[in-house]
């Protein structure tokens, strides 16, 4: 039955497209031009499917891998340079220490960032600058790039996903998010975030097709290649022992062993195949847009996930056709967006509708297939860190608050800003504590919800002069509305699939709302400073210092105090949730939905409540950051920042309030950033990279998060019996039929 | 009037009828046994009664049709259950496990709790724990308990919800003979204290001694019903079910 639905969906997509194609020639032309992008979506989706079959991981970084592969190749093609990821250099630590002690001229050898592979003697001009080094021939560059992709796949398997083979779903989601962040951060480090021009790789002469349609030959080739790849995968999985074993292993591990393969080997091979596949298409498809950037291809993971989900991570053919279909569909929407009836925003076509389609598709597929309660024996619980009933909250938080208060007035402006950033970050982390930590719902959209609130605040404060406390509260309420809407699928969708839904939601919000010129303009929307009773405590309000060390520069410390109060209030609330009836019901839902329902807990209401509360908290965070920047911009609130915040919250310790505080410390721009930059002399650009690496390390070695690790250490220090709670075996030998 | 009854209860998984046209009744004050070999459809019957699998036929609780209600709603009406494999909330302490079942929250209550959490009286819960010999475990996590204790916490949690009828899925599985007889006495005491119960268990010795009435399932089909004495004498039961285990029982 589900298979039928999938086939039906694909067929429907096909029919719609066919219908569209038959309408008119110009539409046909546009739709057909989307097929190249569709080939990339299909390839990423196939890569995701391979990963899933091989190791049960839903790989959010497949798009990032395609992008990375593209960059390797075009680096070689441009000037024969192979870029390297930053490799930790022990010498720089010594250097940092030396700087700390004032020896600023002290400098030790660095590890290179590029390896010159082709002759470095040549030189040519491109994009207005002289490029040193000769371009590498196509084939050489292609082989080297794909070899590196293969190597990376192997490393991902060996270093990350093999250790996580038996880990809970959230740990694996987090690891693949970490990988996403790392891959993107490396490319931004090496090539900046602006687009790089790329030359053609496949021949690009126009080919005339029937009905007067013209299509560049490279797109035809791309479709051909993706079909061949699909056919090969299909044949391998259908007819070889290896394929059969992978299929068997994805059902249960013993199956593969019977066929004489170790599941580990299968997972490794599938990882290599999937990174090579993604890399190859990143390379082949980039020239269609004549440029490559760290974001566009990376985010194609959303339609790719839609395609893979449609095929239930199983059928390669359905995956491929769905991918091609989605590519063409978005091209078609781009075309019809010129029509007069198309929804407009400030005269130009509403952006972001192309991304809405995969989102809607994902939701339909998952909600349709989902069940309001898991079926018997479905192992869908995501084991999360222990959520302690926090003790000694009042003294701890008052102590920290007092210290923060004093620090705000005596530190230099840079540090003051870092404190403010950490406070705002802690708010977002708190929202994840409620949603993911307490109720186990993985959300990759919290920053987008924060943005909704920020944008609402900006629009309201500007247009209607709504006074201070009402503006941000209203913003948070709008965030709640959107959060409930986007969280609604959670009633029937669980675990990693919910992560997919929320990520797609974040991308849609980002493109549809933040990218909407009517809302944000292109620079972002301004936010008026908060004031009450004529007292302005915005960050940019001049103030007079009354402590010697404080330096009377911006940001205004009273804004920090305002943030501090908000954080304290929210901590108070979130701690009380854990101590109250609702908190117990939330944790009951998190640990066993069926048993919770049998105990009279309304699972759906609990989830909805959690989505609402979390959206409210995120909304408050969004308002704070709106005040903090004096404006809201889509960069700060999109899908990738949402991902990052799940990472920070997880790193800090996702199921406790103290974890959210630690999470706040490590957000980018927060206290840890300024410690890294100003004390250890690590460039600001590396913080993302470090976050990604920290995330993966944490997922593998310490799923309790930093706060959990401290708690465990503290309690074993006190000889408390709860020390090893997390490591106790879950189930004793219980009779199961 | 029966507290709980089913008429023509049918559950299908794909083409497989796990429960077929089952008529079953639990009268007030009764301990009703539901027995049958592995895979007979016993758990599926309870799942259907408590709303965890879709089913056809009628399910009535105190004369009211509840087949269309959600699991949560049925639980709140008073249809309690325990699970074959305990299914405790491993992240909550024993006491909190019971609290989840005993408490209900309104929106206003939630908002008040945000400011100052108020807990319902836990004396009743402690006495449930005491009555099941679990006194002193309330602060522990389920993972710290023995297997037998976990099973009992499952029962305690079901009792905490103050059910009007209780469905128990193999509460004695995994317990030794002595423990399971002890548990049998407790269950009997509960029933005599006014809680009608539907009991699944494999321990024939136990079921035949404590139950008032028995239903025997095999391959989803009801093959016999009656008092323990009638069941002991039933040919079909002996061949289908007792045949295999009676020899082992007889030895014991
Ligand atoms: N979710 C499900 N999907 C498909 N088949 C199922 C499902 N749940 C149970 N079954 C099947 O229904 C039949 C009855 O199972 P059930 O668990 O109810 O038996 P049981 O009498 O409780 O057995 P045991 O004594 O082993 O606990 C079995 O054949 C089982 O495989
Ligand atoms: Mg059973």
mmCIF file of N, CA and C in Angstrom, chain A residues 580-665:
data_model
loop_
_atom_site.group_PDB
_atom_site.id
_atom_site.type_symbol
_atom_site.label_atom_id
_atom_site.label_comp_id
_atom_site.label_asym_id
_atom_site.label_seq_id
_atom_site.Cartn_x
_atom_site.Cartn_y
_atom_site.Cartn_z
ATOM 1 N N UNK A 580 7.041 20.305 36.873
ATOM 2 C CA UNK A 580 5.586 20.301 36.989
ATOM 3 C C UNK A 580 4.980 19.104 36.285
ATOM 4 N N UNK A 581 3.670 19.049 36.363
ATOM 5 C CA UNK A 581 2.948 17.935 35.757
ATOM 6 C C UNK A 581 3.212 17.851 34.266
ATOM 7 N N UNK A 582 3.124 19.012 33.603
ATOM 8 C CA UNK A 582 3.332 19.003 32.157
ATOM 9 C C UNK A 582 4.715 18.481 31.805
ATOM 10 N N UNK A 583 5.708 18.860 32.606
ATOM 11 C CA UNK A 583 7.068 18.396 32.333
ATOM 12 C C UNK A 583 7.166 16.887 32.402
ATOM 13 N N UNK A 584 6.519 16.313 33.397
ATOM 14 C CA UNK A 584 6.548 14.853 33.500
ATOM 15 C C UNK A 584 5.866 14.220 32.291
ATOM 16 N N UNK A 585 4.752 14.834 31.869
ATOM 17 C CA UNK A 585 4.067 14.275 30.705
ATOM 18 C C UNK A 585 4.935 14.390 29.465
ATOM 19 N N UNK A 586 5.658 15.510 29.369
ATOM 20 C CA UNK A 586 6.550 15.690 28.219
ATOM 21 C C UNK A 586 7.603 14.590 28.196
ATOM 22 N N UNK A 587 8.226 14.364 29.351
ATOM 23 C CA UNK A 587 9.267 13.332 29.387
ATOM 24 C C UNK A 587 8.676 11.947 29.160
ATOM 25 N N UNK A 588 7.440 11.755 29.589
ATOM 26 C CA UNK A 588 6.788 10.469 29.332
ATOM 27 C C UNK A 588 6.607 10.279 27.830
ATOM 28 N N UNK A 589 6.172 11.332 27.159
ATOM 29 C CA UNK A 589 6.000 11.251 25.703
ATOM 30 C C UNK A 589 7.342 10.988 25.039
ATOM 31 N N UNK A 590 8.358 11.686 25.534
ATOM 32 C CA UNK A 590 9.680 11.514 24.963
ATOM 33 C C UNK A 590 10.142 10.065 25.114
ATOM 34 N N UNK A 591 9.870 9.441 26.260
ATOM 35 C CA UNK A 591 10.470 8.127 26.410
ATOM 36 C C UNK A 591 9.590 7.018 25.855
ATOM 37 N N UNK A 592 8.276 7.189 25.796
ATOM 38 C CA UNK A 592 7.460 6.106 25.266
ATOM 39 C C UNK A 592 6.052 6.611 24.961
ATOM 40 N N UNK A 593 5.793 6.888 23.691
ATOM 41 C CA UNK A 593 4.515 7.496 23.342
ATOM 42 C C UNK A 593 3.341 6.578 23.625
ATOM 43 N N UNK A 594 3.533 5.289 23.360
ATOM 44 C CA UNK A 594 2.413 4.371 23.563
ATOM 45 C C UNK A 594 2.064 4.267 25.048
ATOM 46 N N UNK A 595 3.100 4.108 25.854
ATOM 47 C CA UNK A 595 2.835 3.987 27.282
ATOM 48 C C UNK A 595 2.261 5.294 27.828
ATOM 49 N N UNK A 596 2.705 6.417 27.276
ATOM 50 C CA UNK A 596 2.174 7.695 27.729
ATOM 51 C C UNK A 596 0.680 7.777 27.424
ATOM 52 N N UNK A 597 0.307 7.371 26.218
ATOM 53 C CA UNK A 597 -1.111 7.405 25.863
ATOM 54 C C UNK A 597 -1.904 6.494 26.791
ATOM 55 N N UNK A 598 -1.346 5.326 27.105
ATOM 56 C CA UNK A 598 -2.054 4.399 27.986
ATOM 57 C C UNK A 598 -2.160 4.954 29.392
ATOM 58 N N UNK A 599 -1.273 5.873 29.742
ATOM 59 C CA UNK A 599 -1.346 6.482 31.068
ATOM 60 C C UNK A 599 -2.253 7.707 31.052
ATOM 61 N N UNK A 600 -2.958 7.898 29.949
ATOM 62 C CA UNK A 600 -3.915 8.993 29.889
ATOM 63 C C UNK A 600 -3.324 10.316 29.446
ATOM 64 N N UNK A 601 -2.057 10.299 29.013
ATOM 65 C CA UNK A 601 -1.440 11.533 28.532
ATOM 66 C C UNK A 601 -1.841 11.738 27.079
ATOM 67 N N UNK A 602 -2.278 12.935 26.747
ATOM 68 C CA UNK A 602 -2.588 13.203 25.350
ATOM 69 C C UNK A 602 -1.289 13.540 24.628
ATOM 70 N N UNK A 603 -0.834 12.560 23.839
ATOM 71 C CA UNK A 603 0.466 12.729 23.184
ATOM 72 C C UNK A 603 0.430 13.922 22.244
ATOM 73 N N UNK A 604 -0.662 14.054 21.493
ATOM 74 C CA UNK A 604 -0.683 15.132 20.517
ATOM 75 C C UNK A 604 -0.735 16.491 21.205
ATOM 76 N N UNK A 605 -1.541 16.612 22.274
ATOM 77 C CA UNK A 605 -1.594 17.915 22.943
ATOM 78 C C UNK A 605 -0.238 18.263 23.547
ATOM 79 N N UNK A 606 0.422 17.252 24.105
ATOM 80 C CA UNK A 606 1.724 17.519 24.706
ATOM 81 C C UNK A 606 2.708 18.014 23.662
ATOM 82 N N UNK A 607 2.700 17.369 22.507
ATOM 83 C CA UNK A 607 3.627 17.805 21.459
ATOM 84 C C UNK A 607 3.297 19.210 20.982
ATOM 85 N N UNK A 608 2.008 19.449 20.769
ATOM 86 C CA UNK A 608 1.593 20.774 20.299
ATOM 87 C C UNK A 608 1.998 21.836 21.312
ATOM 88 N N UNK A 609 1.754 21.523 22.576
ATOM 89 C CA UNK A 609 2.131 22.470 23.619
ATOM 90 C C UNK A 609 3.629 22.752 23.570
ATOM 91 N N UNK A 610 4.403 21.678 23.405
ATOM 92 C CA UNK A 610 5.853 21.861 23.370
ATOM 93 C C UNK A 610 6.262 22.715 22.178
ATOM 94 N N UNK A 611 5.654 22.445 21.026
ATOM 95 C CA UNK A 611 5.982 23.268 19.866
ATOM 96 C C UNK A 611 5.625 24.724 20.128
ATOM 97 N N UNK A 612 4.475 24.930 20.765
ATOM 98 C CA UNK A 612 4.049 26.292 21.059
ATOM 99 C C UNK A 612 4.989 26.987 22.032
ATOM 100 N N UNK A 613 5.283 26.314 23.133
ATOM 101 C CA UNK A 613 6.161 26.924 24.140
ATOM 102 C C UNK A 613 7.526 27.211 23.533
ATOM 103 N N UNK A 614 8.043 26.228 22.792
ATOM 104 C CA UNK A 614 9.373 26.408 22.206
ATOM 105 C C UNK A 614 9.364 27.550 21.197
ATOM 106 N N UNK A 615 8.287 27.651 20.421
ATOM 107 C CA UNK A 615 8.220 28.738 19.448
ATOM 108 C C UNK A 615 8.145 30.080 20.169
ATOM 109 N N UNK A 616 7.423 30.107 21.273
ATOM 110 C CA UNK A 616 7.326 31.353 22.037
ATOM 111 C C UNK A 616 8.709 31.778 22.536
ATOM 112 N N UNK A 617 9.420 30.816 23.129
ATOM 113 C CA UNK A 617 10.753 31.151 23.640
ATOM 114 C C UNK A 617 11.659 31.590 22.504
ATOM 115 N N UNK A 618 11.607 30.840 21.398
ATOM 116 C CA UNK A 618 12.435 31.224 20.248
ATOM 117 C C UNK A 618 12.037 32.618 19.772
ATOM 118 N N UNK A 619 10.740 32.888 19.811
ATOM 119 C CA UNK A 619 10.259 34.197 19.376
ATOM 120 C C UNK A 619 10.818 35.315 20.244
ATOM 121 N N UNK A 620 10.849 35.076 21.537
ATOM 122 C CA UNK A 620 11.457 36.067 22.430
ATOM 123 C C UNK A 620 12.926 36.255 22.048
ATOM 124 N N UNK A 621 13.598 35.132 21.778
ATOM 125 C CA UNK A 621 14.998 35.215 21.350
ATOM 126 C C UNK A 621 15.133 36.038 20.077
ATOM 127 N N UNK A 622 14.203 35.832 19.154
ATOM 128 C CA UNK A 622 14.244 36.585 17.899
ATOM 129 C C UNK A 622 14.083 38.073 18.142
ATOM 130 N N UNK A 623 13.179 38.428 19.045
ATOM 131 C CA UNK A 623 12.978 39.838 19.356
ATOM 132 C C UNK A 623 14.246 40.427 19.972
ATOM 133 N N UNK A 624 14.844 39.670 20.891
ATOM 134 C CA UNK A 624 16.090 40.145 21.515
ATOM 135 C C UNK A 624 17.160 40.375 20.461
ATOM 136 N N UNK A 625 17.289 39.425 19.537
ATOM 137 C CA UNK A 625 18.371 39.626 18.581
ATOM 138 C C UNK A 625 18.022 40.733 17.612
ATOM 139 N N UNK A 626 16.718 40.954 17.381
ATOM 140 C CA UNK A 626 16.327 42.122 16.588
ATOM 141 C C UNK A 626 16.795 43.404 17.246
ATOM 142 N N UNK A 627 16.547 43.519 18.537
ATOM 143 C CA UNK A 627 17.015 44.698 19.275
ATOM 144 C C UNK A 627 18.527 44.802 19.255
ATOM 145 N N UNK A 628 19.143 43.621 19.412
ATOM 146 C CA UNK A 628 20.595 43.583 19.524
ATOM 147 C C UNK A 628 21.261 44.134 18.259
ATOM 148 N N UNK A 629 20.738 43.770 17.065
ATOM 149 C CA UNK A 629 21.341 44.257 15.831
ATOM 150 C C UNK A 629 20.710 45.553 15.358
ATOM 151 N N UNK A 630 19.572 45.897 15.939
ATOM 152 C CA UNK A 630 18.848 47.057 15.439
ATOM 153 C C UNK A 630 18.138 46.762 14.142
ATOM 154 N N UNK A 631 18.250 45.505 13.684
ATOM 155 C CA UNK A 631 17.560 45.115 12.456
ATOM 156 C C UNK A 631 17.468 43.607 12.428
ATOM 157 N N UNK A 632 16.636 43.095 11.554
ATOM 158 C CA UNK A 632 16.594 41.655 11.372
ATOM 159 C C UNK A 632 16.919 41.341 9.920
ATOM 160 N N UNK A 633 17.791 40.376 9.692
ATOM 161 C CA UNK A 633 18.115 40.027 8.327
ATOM 162 C C UNK A 633 17.996 38.515 8.163
ATOM 163 N N UNK A 634 17.752 38.130 6.922
ATOM 164 C CA UNK A 634 17.465 36.715 6.679
ATOM 165 C C UNK A 634 18.674 35.832 6.959
ATOM 166 N N UNK A 635 19.887 36.407 6.818
ATOM 167 C CA UNK A 635 21.089 35.600 7.046
ATOM 168 C C UNK A 635 21.128 34.992 8.440
ATOM 169 N N UNK A 636 20.695 35.818 9.384
ATOM 170 C CA UNK A 636 20.845 35.415 10.763
ATOM 171 C C UNK A 636 19.800 34.392 11.170
ATOM 172 N N UNK A 637 18.723 34.297 10.392
ATOM 173 C CA UNK A 637 17.577 33.504 10.840
ATOM 174 C C UNK A 637 17.218 32.330 9.940
ATOM 175 N N UNK A 638 18.052 32.014 8.989
ATOM 176 C CA UNK A 638 17.632 31.018 8.007
ATOM 177 C C UNK A 638 17.706 29.590 8.492
ATOM 178 N N UNK A 639 17.751 28.694 7.503
ATOM 179 C CA UNK A 639 17.751 27.274 7.801
ATOM 180 C C UNK A 639 19.087 26.841 8.403
ATOM 181 N N UNK A 640 20.167 27.370 7.869
ATOM 182 C CA UNK A 640 21.470 26.947 8.378
ATOM 183 C C UNK A 640 21.702 27.415 9.821
ATOM 184 N N UNK A 641 21.383 28.690 10.136
ATOM 185 C CA UNK A 641 21.465 29.061 11.552
ATOM 186 C C UNK A 641 20.587 28.178 12.454
ATOM 187 N N UNK A 642 19.427 27.778 11.952
ATOM 188 C CA UNK A 642 18.576 26.892 12.752
ATOM 189 C C UNK A 642 19.295 25.593 13.056
ATOM 190 N N UNK A 643 19.957 25.083 12.034
ATOM 191 C CA UNK A 643 20.735 23.858 12.192
ATOM 192 C C UNK A 643 21.831 24.071 13.234
ATOM 193 N N UNK A 644 22.508 25.206 13.074
ATOM 194 C CA UNK A 644 23.598 25.520 13.990
ATOM 195 C C UNK A 644 23.123 25.552 15.426
ATOM 196 N N UNK A 645 21.943 26.126 15.626
ATOM 197 C CA UNK A 645 21.482 26.243 16.999
ATOM 198 C C UNK A 645 21.126 24.897 17.597
ATOM 199 N N UNK A 646 20.615 23.982 16.765
ATOM 200 C CA UNK A 646 20.407 22.638 17.311
ATOM 201 C C UNK A 646 21.761 22.096 17.754
ATOM 202 N N UNK A 647 22.768 22.394 16.933
ATOM 203 C CA UNK A 647 24.117 21.944 17.253
ATOM 204 C C UNK A 647 24.604 22.532 18.574
ATOM 205 N N UNK A 648 24.447 23.840 18.739
ATOM 206 C CA UNK A 648 24.923 24.472 19.977
ATOM 207 C C UNK A 648 24.181 23.903 21.184
ATOM 208 N N UNK A 649 22.860 23.786 21.039
ATOM 209 C CA UNK A 649 22.063 23.297 22.166
ATOM 210 C C UNK A 649 22.465 21.870 22.503
ATOM 211 N N UNK A 650 22.714 21.078 21.469
ATOM 212 C CA UNK A 650 23.094 19.689 21.706
ATOM 213 C C UNK A 650 24.457 19.617 22.375
ATOM 214 N N UNK A 651 25.350 20.465 21.869
ATOM 215 C CA UNK A 651 26.690 20.512 22.463
ATOM 216 C C UNK A 651 26.635 20.899 23.931
ATOM 217 N N UNK A 652 25.817 21.886 24.228
ATOM 218 C CA UNK A 652 25.723 22.350 25.605
ATOM 219 C C UNK A 652 25.090 21.298 26.502
ATOM 220 N N UNK A 653 24.155 20.571 25.949
ATOM 221 C CA UNK A 653 23.435 19.572 26.741
ATOM 222 C C UNK A 653 21.951 19.832 26.563
ATOM 223 N N UNK A 654 21.326 19.072 25.663
ATOM 224 C CA UNK A 654 20.012 19.501 25.169
ATOM 225 C C UNK A 654 18.881 19.248 26.151
ATOM 226 N N UNK A 655 19.107 18.420 27.171
ATOM 227 C CA UNK A 655 17.931 18.150 28.001
ATOM 228 C C UNK A 655 17.993 18.791 29.377
ATOM 229 N N UNK A 656 18.797 19.817 29.528
ATOM 230 C CA UNK A 656 18.741 20.505 30.812
ATOM 231 C C UNK A 656 18.942 21.999 30.618
ATOM 232 N N UNK A 657 18.431 22.741 31.568
ATOM 233 C CA UNK A 657 18.533 24.189 31.501
ATOM 234 C C UNK A 657 19.990 24.632 31.553
ATOM 235 N N UNK A 658 20.769 23.935 32.398
ATOM 236 C CA UNK A 658 22.180 24.309 32.451
ATOM 237 C C UNK A 658 22.839 24.083 31.095
ATOM 238 N N UNK A 659 22.352 23.062 30.363
ATOM 239 C CA UNK A 659 22.870 22.826 29.018
ATOM 240 C C UNK A 659 22.596 24.004 28.102
ATOM 241 N N UNK A 660 21.427 24.617 28.267
ATOM 242 C CA UNK A 660 21.109 25.777 27.430
ATOM 243 C C UNK A 660 22.038 26.936 27.747
ATOM 244 N N UNK A 661 22.374 27.070 29.021
ATOM 245 C CA UNK A 661 23.294 28.149 29.393
ATOM 246 C C UNK A 661 24.665 27.899 28.760
ATOM 247 N N UNK A 662 25.128 26.653 28.846
ATOM 248 C CA UNK A 662 26.404 26.323 28.202
ATOM 249 C C UNK A 662 26.282 26.536 26.699
ATOM 250 N N UNK A 663 25.144 26.116 26.140
ATOM 251 C CA UNK A 663 24.908 26.330 24.708
ATOM 252 C C UNK A 663 25.042 27.800 24.347
ATOM 253 N N UNK A 664 24.492 28.665 25.203
ATOM 254 C CA UNK A 664 24.616 30.098 24.962
ATOM 255 C C UNK A 664 26.065 30.551 24.943
ATOM 256 N N UNK A 665 26.860 29.958 25.828
ATOM 257 C CA UNK A 665 28.273 30.346 25.861
ATOM 258 C C UNK A 665 28.972 30.025 24.552
#
